[in-house]
Short mmCIF file of C-alpha atoms and ligand atoms in Angstrom, two decimals:
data_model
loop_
_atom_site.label_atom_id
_atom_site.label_comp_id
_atom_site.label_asym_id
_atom_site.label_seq_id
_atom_site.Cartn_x
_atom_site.Cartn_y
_atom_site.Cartn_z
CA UNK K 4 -36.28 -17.13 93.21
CA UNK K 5 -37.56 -14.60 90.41
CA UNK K 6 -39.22 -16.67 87.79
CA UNK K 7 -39.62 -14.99 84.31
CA UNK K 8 -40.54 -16.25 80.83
CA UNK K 9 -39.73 -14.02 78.00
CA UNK K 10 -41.32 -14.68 74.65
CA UNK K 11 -42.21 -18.17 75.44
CA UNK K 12 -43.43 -20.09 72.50
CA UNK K 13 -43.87 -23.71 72.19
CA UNK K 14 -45.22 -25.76 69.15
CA UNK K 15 -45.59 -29.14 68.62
CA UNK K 16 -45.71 -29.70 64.64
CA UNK K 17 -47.84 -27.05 63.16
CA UNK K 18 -49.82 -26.32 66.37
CA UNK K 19 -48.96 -23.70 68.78
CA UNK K 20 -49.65 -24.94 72.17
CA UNK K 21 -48.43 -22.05 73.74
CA UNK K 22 -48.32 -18.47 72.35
CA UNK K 23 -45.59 -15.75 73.16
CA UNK K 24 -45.92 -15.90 77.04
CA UNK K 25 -44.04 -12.99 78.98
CA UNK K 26 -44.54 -13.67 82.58
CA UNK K 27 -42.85 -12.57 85.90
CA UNK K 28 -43.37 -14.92 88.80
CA UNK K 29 -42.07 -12.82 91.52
CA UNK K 30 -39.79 -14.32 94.34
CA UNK K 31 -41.81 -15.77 97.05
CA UNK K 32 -44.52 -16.31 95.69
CA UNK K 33 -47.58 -18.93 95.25
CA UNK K 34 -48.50 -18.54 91.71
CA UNK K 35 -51.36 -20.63 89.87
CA UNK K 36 -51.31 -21.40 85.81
CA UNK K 37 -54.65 -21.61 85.50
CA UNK K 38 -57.03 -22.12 82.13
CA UNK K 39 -59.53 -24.40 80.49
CA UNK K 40 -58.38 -28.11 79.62
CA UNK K 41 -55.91 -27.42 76.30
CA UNK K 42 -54.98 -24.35 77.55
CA UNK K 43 -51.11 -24.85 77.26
CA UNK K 44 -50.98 -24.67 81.29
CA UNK K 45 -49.31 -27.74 81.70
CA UNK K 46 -46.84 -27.46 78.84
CA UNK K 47 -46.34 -23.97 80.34
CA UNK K 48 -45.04 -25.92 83.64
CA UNK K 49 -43.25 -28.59 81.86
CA UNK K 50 -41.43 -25.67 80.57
CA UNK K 51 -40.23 -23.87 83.41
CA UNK K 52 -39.15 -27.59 84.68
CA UNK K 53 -37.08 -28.48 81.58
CA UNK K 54 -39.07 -31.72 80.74
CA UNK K 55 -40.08 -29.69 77.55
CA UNK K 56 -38.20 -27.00 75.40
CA UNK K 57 -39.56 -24.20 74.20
CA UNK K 58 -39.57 -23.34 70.83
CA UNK K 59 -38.81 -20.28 71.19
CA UNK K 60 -37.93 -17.78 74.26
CA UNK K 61 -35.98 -17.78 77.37
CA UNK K 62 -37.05 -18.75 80.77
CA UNK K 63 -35.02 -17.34 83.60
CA UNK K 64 -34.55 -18.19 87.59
CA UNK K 65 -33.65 -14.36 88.88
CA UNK K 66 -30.74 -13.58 86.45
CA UNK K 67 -29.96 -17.24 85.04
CA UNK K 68 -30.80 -18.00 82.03
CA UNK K 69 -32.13 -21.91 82.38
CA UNK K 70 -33.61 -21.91 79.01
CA UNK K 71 -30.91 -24.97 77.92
CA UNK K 72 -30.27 -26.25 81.54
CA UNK K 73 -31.89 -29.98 81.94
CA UNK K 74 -34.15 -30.47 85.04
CA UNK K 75 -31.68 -32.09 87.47
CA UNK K 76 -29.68 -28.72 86.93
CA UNK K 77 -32.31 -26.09 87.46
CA UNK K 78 -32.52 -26.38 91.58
CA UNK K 79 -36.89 -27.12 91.29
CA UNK K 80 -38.59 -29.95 93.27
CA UNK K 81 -41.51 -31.49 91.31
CA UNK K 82 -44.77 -32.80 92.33
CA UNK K 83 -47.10 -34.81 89.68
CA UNK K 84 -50.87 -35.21 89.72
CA UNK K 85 -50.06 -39.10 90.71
CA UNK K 86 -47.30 -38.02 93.23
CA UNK K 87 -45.09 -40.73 91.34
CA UNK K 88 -43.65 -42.06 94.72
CA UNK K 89 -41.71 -45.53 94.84
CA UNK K 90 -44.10 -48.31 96.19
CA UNK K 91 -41.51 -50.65 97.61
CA UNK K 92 -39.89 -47.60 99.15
CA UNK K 93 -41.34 -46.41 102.59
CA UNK K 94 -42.04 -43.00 103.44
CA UNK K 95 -38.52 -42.51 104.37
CA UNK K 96 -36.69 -43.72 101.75
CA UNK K 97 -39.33 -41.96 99.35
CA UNK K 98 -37.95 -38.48 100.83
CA UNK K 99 -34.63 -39.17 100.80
CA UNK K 100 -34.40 -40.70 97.30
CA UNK K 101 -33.46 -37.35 96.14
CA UNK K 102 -30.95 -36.49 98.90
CA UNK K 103 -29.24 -40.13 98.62
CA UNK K 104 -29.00 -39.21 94.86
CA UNK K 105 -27.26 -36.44 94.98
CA UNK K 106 -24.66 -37.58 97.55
CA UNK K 107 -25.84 -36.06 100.67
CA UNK K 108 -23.94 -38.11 103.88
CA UNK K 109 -26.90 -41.15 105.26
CA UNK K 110 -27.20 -39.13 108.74
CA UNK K 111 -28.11 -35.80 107.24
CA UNK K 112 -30.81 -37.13 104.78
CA UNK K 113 -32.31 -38.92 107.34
CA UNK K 114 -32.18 -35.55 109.57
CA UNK K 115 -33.57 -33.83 106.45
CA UNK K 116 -35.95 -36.58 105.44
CA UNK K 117 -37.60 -36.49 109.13
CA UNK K 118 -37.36 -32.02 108.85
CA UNK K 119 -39.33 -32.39 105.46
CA UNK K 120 -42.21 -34.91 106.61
CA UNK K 121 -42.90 -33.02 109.92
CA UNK K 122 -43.55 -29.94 107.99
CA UNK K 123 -46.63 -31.36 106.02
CA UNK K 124 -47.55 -33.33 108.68
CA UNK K 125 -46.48 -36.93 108.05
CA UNK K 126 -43.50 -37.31 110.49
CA UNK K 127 -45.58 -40.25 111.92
CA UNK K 128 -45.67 -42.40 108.95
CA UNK K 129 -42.17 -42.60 108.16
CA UNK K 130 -42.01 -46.44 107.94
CA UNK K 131 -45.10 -47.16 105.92
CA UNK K 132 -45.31 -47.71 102.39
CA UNK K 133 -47.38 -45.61 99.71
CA UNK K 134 -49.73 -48.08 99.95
CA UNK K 135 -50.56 -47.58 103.34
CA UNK K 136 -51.09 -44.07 103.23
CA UNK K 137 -54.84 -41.84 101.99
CA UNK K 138 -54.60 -39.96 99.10
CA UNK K 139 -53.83 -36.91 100.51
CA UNK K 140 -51.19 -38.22 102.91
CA UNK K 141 -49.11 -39.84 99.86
CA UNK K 142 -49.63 -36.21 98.10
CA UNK K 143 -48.09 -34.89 101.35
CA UNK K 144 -44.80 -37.58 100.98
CA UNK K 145 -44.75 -36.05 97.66
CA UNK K 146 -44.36 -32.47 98.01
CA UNK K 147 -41.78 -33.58 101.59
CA UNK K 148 -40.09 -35.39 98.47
CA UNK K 149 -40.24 -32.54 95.92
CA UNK K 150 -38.83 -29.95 98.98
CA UNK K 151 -36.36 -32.02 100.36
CA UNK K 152 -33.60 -30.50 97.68
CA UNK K 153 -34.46 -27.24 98.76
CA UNK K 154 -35.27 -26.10 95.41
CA UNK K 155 -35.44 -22.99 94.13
CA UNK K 156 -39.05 -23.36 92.73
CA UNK K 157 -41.33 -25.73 93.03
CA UNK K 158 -43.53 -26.74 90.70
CA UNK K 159 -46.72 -28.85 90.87
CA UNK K 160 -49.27 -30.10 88.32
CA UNK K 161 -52.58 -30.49 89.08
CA UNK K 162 -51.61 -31.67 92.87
CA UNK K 163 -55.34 -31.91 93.67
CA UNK K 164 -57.11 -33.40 91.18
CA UNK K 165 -56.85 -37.00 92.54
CA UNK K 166 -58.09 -36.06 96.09
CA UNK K 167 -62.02 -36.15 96.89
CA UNK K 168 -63.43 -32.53 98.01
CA UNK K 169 -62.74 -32.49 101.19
CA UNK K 170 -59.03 -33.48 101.03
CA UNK K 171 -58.62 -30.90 98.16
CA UNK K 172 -59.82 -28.47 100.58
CA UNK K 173 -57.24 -29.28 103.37
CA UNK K 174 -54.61 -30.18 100.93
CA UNK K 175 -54.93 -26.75 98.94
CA UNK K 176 -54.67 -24.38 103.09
CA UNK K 177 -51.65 -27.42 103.02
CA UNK K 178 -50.00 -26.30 99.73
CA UNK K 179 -50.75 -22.80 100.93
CA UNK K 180 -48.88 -23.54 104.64
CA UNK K 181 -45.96 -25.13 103.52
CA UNK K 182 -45.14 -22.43 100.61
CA UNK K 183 -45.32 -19.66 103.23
CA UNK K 184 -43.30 -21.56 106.13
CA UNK K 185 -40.93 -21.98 103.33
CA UNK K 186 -40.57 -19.23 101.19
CA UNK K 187 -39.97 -21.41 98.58
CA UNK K 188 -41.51 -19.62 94.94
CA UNK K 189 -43.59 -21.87 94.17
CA UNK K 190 -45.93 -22.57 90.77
CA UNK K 191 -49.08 -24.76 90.67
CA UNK K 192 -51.12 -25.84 87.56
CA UNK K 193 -54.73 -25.94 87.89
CA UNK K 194 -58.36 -25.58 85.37
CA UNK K 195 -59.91 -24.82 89.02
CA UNK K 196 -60.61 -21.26 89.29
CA UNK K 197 -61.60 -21.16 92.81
CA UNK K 198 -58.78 -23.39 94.11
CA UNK K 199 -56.32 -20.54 92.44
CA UNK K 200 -58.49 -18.13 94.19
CA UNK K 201 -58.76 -19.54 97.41
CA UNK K 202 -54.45 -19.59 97.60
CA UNK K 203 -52.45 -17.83 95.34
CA UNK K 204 -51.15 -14.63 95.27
CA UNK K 205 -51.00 -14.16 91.39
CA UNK K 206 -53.21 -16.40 88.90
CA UNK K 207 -51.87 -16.31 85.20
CA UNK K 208 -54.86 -17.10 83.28
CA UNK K 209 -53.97 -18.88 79.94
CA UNK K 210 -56.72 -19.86 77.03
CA UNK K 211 -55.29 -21.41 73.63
CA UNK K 212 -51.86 -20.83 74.80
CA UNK K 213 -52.35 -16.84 75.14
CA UNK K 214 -51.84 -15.03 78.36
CA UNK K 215 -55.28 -13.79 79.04
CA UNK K 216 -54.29 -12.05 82.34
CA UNK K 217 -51.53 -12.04 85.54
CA UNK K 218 -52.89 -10.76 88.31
CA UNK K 219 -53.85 -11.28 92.48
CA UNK K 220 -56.96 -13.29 92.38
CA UNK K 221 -59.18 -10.53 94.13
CA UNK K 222 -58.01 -7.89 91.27
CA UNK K 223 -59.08 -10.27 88.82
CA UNK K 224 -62.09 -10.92 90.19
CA UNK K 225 -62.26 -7.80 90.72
CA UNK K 226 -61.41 -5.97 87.11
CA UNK K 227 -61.25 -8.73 84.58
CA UNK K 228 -59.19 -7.75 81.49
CA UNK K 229 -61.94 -9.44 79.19
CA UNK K 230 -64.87 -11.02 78.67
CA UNK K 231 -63.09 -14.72 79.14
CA UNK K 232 -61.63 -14.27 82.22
CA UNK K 233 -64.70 -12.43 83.75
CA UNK K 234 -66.65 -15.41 82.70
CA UNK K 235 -64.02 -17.90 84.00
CA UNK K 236 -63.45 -16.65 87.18
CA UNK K 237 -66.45 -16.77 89.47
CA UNK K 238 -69.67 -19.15 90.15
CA UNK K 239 -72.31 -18.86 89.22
CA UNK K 240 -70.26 -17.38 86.31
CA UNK K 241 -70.84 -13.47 85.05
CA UNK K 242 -74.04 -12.85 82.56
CA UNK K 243 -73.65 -10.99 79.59
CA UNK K 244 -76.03 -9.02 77.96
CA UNK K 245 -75.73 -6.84 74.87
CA UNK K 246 -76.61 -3.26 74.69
CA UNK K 247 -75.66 0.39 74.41
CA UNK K 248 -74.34 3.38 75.80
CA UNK K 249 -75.96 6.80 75.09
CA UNK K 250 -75.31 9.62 77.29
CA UNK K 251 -73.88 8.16 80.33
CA UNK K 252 -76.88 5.75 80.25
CA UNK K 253 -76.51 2.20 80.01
CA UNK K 254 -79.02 0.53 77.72
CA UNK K 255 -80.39 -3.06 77.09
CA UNK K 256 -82.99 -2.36 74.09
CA UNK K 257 -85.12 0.96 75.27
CA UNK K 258 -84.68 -0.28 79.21
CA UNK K 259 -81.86 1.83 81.28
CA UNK K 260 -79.80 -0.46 82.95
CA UNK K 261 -77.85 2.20 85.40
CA UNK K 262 -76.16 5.64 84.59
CA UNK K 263 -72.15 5.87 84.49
CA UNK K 264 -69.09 7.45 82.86
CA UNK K 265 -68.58 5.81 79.38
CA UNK K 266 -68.19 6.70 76.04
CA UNK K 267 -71.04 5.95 73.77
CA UNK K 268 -71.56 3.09 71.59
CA UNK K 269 -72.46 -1.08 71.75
CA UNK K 270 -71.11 -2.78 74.49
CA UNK K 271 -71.26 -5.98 76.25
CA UNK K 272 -73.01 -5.20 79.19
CA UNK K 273 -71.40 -7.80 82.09
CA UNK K 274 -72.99 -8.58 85.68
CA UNK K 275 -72.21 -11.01 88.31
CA UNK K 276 -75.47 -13.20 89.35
CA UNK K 277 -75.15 -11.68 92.87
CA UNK K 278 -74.87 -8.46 91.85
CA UNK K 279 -78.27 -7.98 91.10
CA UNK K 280 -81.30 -7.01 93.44
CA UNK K 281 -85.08 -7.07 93.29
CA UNK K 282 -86.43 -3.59 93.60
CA UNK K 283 -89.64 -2.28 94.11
CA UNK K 284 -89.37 0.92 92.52
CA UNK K 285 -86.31 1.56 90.04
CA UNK K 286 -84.51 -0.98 87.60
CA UNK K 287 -85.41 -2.73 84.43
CA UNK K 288 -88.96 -5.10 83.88
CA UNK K 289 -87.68 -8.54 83.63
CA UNK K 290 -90.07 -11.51 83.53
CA UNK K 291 -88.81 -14.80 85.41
CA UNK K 292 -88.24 -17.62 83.04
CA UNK K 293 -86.40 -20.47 85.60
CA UNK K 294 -86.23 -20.40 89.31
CA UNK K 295 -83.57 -23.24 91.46
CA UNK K 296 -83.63 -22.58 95.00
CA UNK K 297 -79.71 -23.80 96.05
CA UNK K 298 -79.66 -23.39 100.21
CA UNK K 299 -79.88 -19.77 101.30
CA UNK K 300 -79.77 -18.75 97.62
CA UNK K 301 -82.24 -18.70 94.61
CA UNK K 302 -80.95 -18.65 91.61
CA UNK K 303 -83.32 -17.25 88.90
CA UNK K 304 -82.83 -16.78 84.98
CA UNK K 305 -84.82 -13.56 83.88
CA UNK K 306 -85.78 -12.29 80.20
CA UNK K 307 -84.75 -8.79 79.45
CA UNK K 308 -85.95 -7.25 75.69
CA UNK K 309 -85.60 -10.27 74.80
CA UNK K 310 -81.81 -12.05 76.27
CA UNK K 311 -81.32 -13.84 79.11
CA UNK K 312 -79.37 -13.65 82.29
CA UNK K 313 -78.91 -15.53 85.65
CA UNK K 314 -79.40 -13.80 89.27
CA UNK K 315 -78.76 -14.87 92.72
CA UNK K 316 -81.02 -13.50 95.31
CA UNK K 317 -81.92 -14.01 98.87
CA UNK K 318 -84.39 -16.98 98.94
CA UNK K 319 -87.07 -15.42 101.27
CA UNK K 320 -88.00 -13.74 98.23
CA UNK K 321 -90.53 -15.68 96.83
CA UNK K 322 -90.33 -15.71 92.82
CA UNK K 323 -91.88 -18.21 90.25
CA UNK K 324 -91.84 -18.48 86.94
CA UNK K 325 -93.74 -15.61 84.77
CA UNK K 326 -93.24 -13.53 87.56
CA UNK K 327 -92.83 -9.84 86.60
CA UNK K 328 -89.60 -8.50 88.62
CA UNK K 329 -87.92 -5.42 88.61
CA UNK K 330 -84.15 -5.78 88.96
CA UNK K 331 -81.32 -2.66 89.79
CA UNK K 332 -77.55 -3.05 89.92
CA UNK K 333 -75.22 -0.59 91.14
CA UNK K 334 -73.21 1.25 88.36
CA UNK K 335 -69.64 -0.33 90.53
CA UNK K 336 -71.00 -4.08 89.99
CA UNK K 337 -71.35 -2.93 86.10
CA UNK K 338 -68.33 -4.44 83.45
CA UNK K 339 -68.26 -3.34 79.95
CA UNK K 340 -66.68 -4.80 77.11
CA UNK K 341 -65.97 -4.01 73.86
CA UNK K 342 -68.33 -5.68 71.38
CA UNK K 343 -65.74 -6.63 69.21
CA UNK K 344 -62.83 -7.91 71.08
CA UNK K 345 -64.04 -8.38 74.34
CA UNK K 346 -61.54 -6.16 76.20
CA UNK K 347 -62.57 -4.88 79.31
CA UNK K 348 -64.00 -0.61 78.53
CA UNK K 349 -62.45 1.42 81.36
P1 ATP C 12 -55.17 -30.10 80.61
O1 ATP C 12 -55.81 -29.32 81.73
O2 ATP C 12 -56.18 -30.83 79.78
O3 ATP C 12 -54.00 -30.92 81.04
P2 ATP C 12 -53.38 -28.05 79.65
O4 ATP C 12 -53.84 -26.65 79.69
O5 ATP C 12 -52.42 -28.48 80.68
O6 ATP C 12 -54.62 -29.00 79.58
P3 ATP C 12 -51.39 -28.84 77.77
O7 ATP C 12 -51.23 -30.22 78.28
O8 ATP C 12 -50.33 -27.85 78.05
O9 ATP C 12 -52.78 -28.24 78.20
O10 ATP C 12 -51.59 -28.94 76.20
C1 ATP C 12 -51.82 -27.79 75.39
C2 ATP C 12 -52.13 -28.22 73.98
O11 ATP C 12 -50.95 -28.78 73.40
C3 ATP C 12 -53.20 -29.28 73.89
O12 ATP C 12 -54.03 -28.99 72.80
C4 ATP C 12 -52.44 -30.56 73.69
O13 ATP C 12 -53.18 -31.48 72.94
C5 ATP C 12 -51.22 -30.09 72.93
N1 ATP C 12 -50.04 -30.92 73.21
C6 ATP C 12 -49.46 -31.09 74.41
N2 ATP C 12 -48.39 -31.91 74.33
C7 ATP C 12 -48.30 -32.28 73.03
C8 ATP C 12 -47.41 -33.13 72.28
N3 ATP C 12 -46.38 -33.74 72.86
N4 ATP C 12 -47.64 -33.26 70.97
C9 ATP C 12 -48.67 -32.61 70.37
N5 ATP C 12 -49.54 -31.82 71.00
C10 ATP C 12 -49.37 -31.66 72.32
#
């Protein structure tokens, strides 16, 4: 099912938590609302679900308008960041709460209940209680819960924060699995920007309640729409530096960065760390002013005229600090941005 919000606004008193939000969730779909802490993701969510109204806009499933529908009514299965299962309840009776609830004959809940918890993997556990079960296992009870309706969207907030690393990992292919086997159009909230990377097909990245960009994680990555998102998504994150374009030359104070189609004029000259290289020959004098050797990687900050950036290179390269380096980047790994607003240039 299509999601869309049109003109979404939502404010709580005089604040505006979230900020005129047109987005199309297309049918299918794995989509992440992703942002900083504040961001308005979760309201955003909350939204869509019918636990909040919006204080303006309309949210629509495909061609229904939902905007005044309560939750029960909108056909979405919900998953919280603390799963919110029953405790007395087993496993069982956790997944067919919902069914039970809305009526559905004992014999084909149960069928449905068993269906639902050998898709993520739990069919074993049916007669345990919450208690009994790893983090990651009672998230999995959860989303057999939240699916069991066969809603038309699912919605989850913050589904991994609870779990240690390595669960998130195998919970997030999990998420990933089930949405695909399913079909179901599914919506996750998250301030992690590689867990949206690693899964989704479209990340809507939010920052004080303003869409920043909708896009497929790679794209953004690949061609972010301003200096927040290219500094958001990506670790080490992208260094800025400021300087100028003059004749198809970009310049950081009199050093020429690279030569490329632009128009002249300041700019915010962006790079990823790993973009860069040390070359022997060509690129700008930098002097080494912090070296961190992390595994296969070093991780150096360099002075150029003056400002600062990081770099990731190989770590046979030997660098210390007050080394003299020269460092290149090709023109392609190059983002400008407008000085001023910080909109992506070309
Ligand atoms: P987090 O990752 O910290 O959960 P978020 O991006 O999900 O953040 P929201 O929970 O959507 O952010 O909150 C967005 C903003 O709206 C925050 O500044 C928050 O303080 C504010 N806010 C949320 N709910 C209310 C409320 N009921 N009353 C007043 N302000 C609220």
């Amino acid at each position: 099912m299509e999601v869309r919000l049109e003109g979404i606004t939502k404010s709580f008193g005089d604040f505006t938590a979230v900020n005129n939000l047109n987005v199309t969730i297309d049918d299918g779909t794995l989509a992440g609302l992703l942002g900083p802490s504040g961001c308005g993701k979760s309201t955003t969510l909350y939204m869509i679900a019918g636990l909040e109204k919006p204080t303006s806009g309309r949210i629509y499933f495909g061609d229904e308008d939902v905007t005044d529908l309560p939750p029960e009514k909108r056909g979405i299965g919900l998953v919280f960041q603390n799963y919110a299962l029953y405790p007395h309840m087993t496993v069982r009776q956790n997944i067919m709460f919902p069914l039970e609830n809305a009526k559905v004959p004992k014999a084909e809940a149960l069928k449905t209940a068993q269906e639902m918890a050998d898709l993520v993997q739990i069919g074993h556990l049916m007669d345990r209680k919450p208690g009994e079960l790893s983090g990651g296992q009672q998230q999995r009870v959860a989303i057999a819960r939240a699916i069991a309706k066969k809603p038309r969207v699912l919605l989850l907030d913050e589904p991994l924060s609870n779990l240690d690393a390595r669960l998130r990992l195998e919970t997030r292919e999990e998420i990933r699995r089930i949405q695909q086997e399913t079909g179901i159009t599914t919506i996750f909230v998250t301030h992690d920007q590689e867990e949206a990377m690693s899964i989704t097909d479209t990340i809507v990245l939010m920052k004080d309640g303003v869409l920043q960009q909708k896009e497929a994680p790679q794209e953004m990555y690949r061609k972010p729409a301003n200096q927040f998102v290219a500094s958001f998504m990506g670790t080490p994150p992208m260094g800025f530096l400021t300087g100028k374009v003059e004749n198809h030359k970009i310049m950081i104070g009199s050093s020429v960065l690279s030569e490329m189609e632009a128009a002249d004029g300041e700019v915010i000259i962006g790079v990823r760390p790993e973009s860069w290289r040390l070359s022997e020959h060509e690129g700008m004098d930098a002097t080494v002013t912090m070296v961190e050797v992390i595994g296969r990687d070093t991780l150096m900050t360099v002075e150029v005229e003056g400002q600062k950036i990081r770099c990731l290179i190989d770590s046979d390269y030997e660098v210390k600090v007050s080394d003299k380096v020269k460092l290149a980047v090709k023109p392609q790994a190059i983002h400008l941005f407008d000085k001023t607003s910080g909109h992506r240039l070309g």
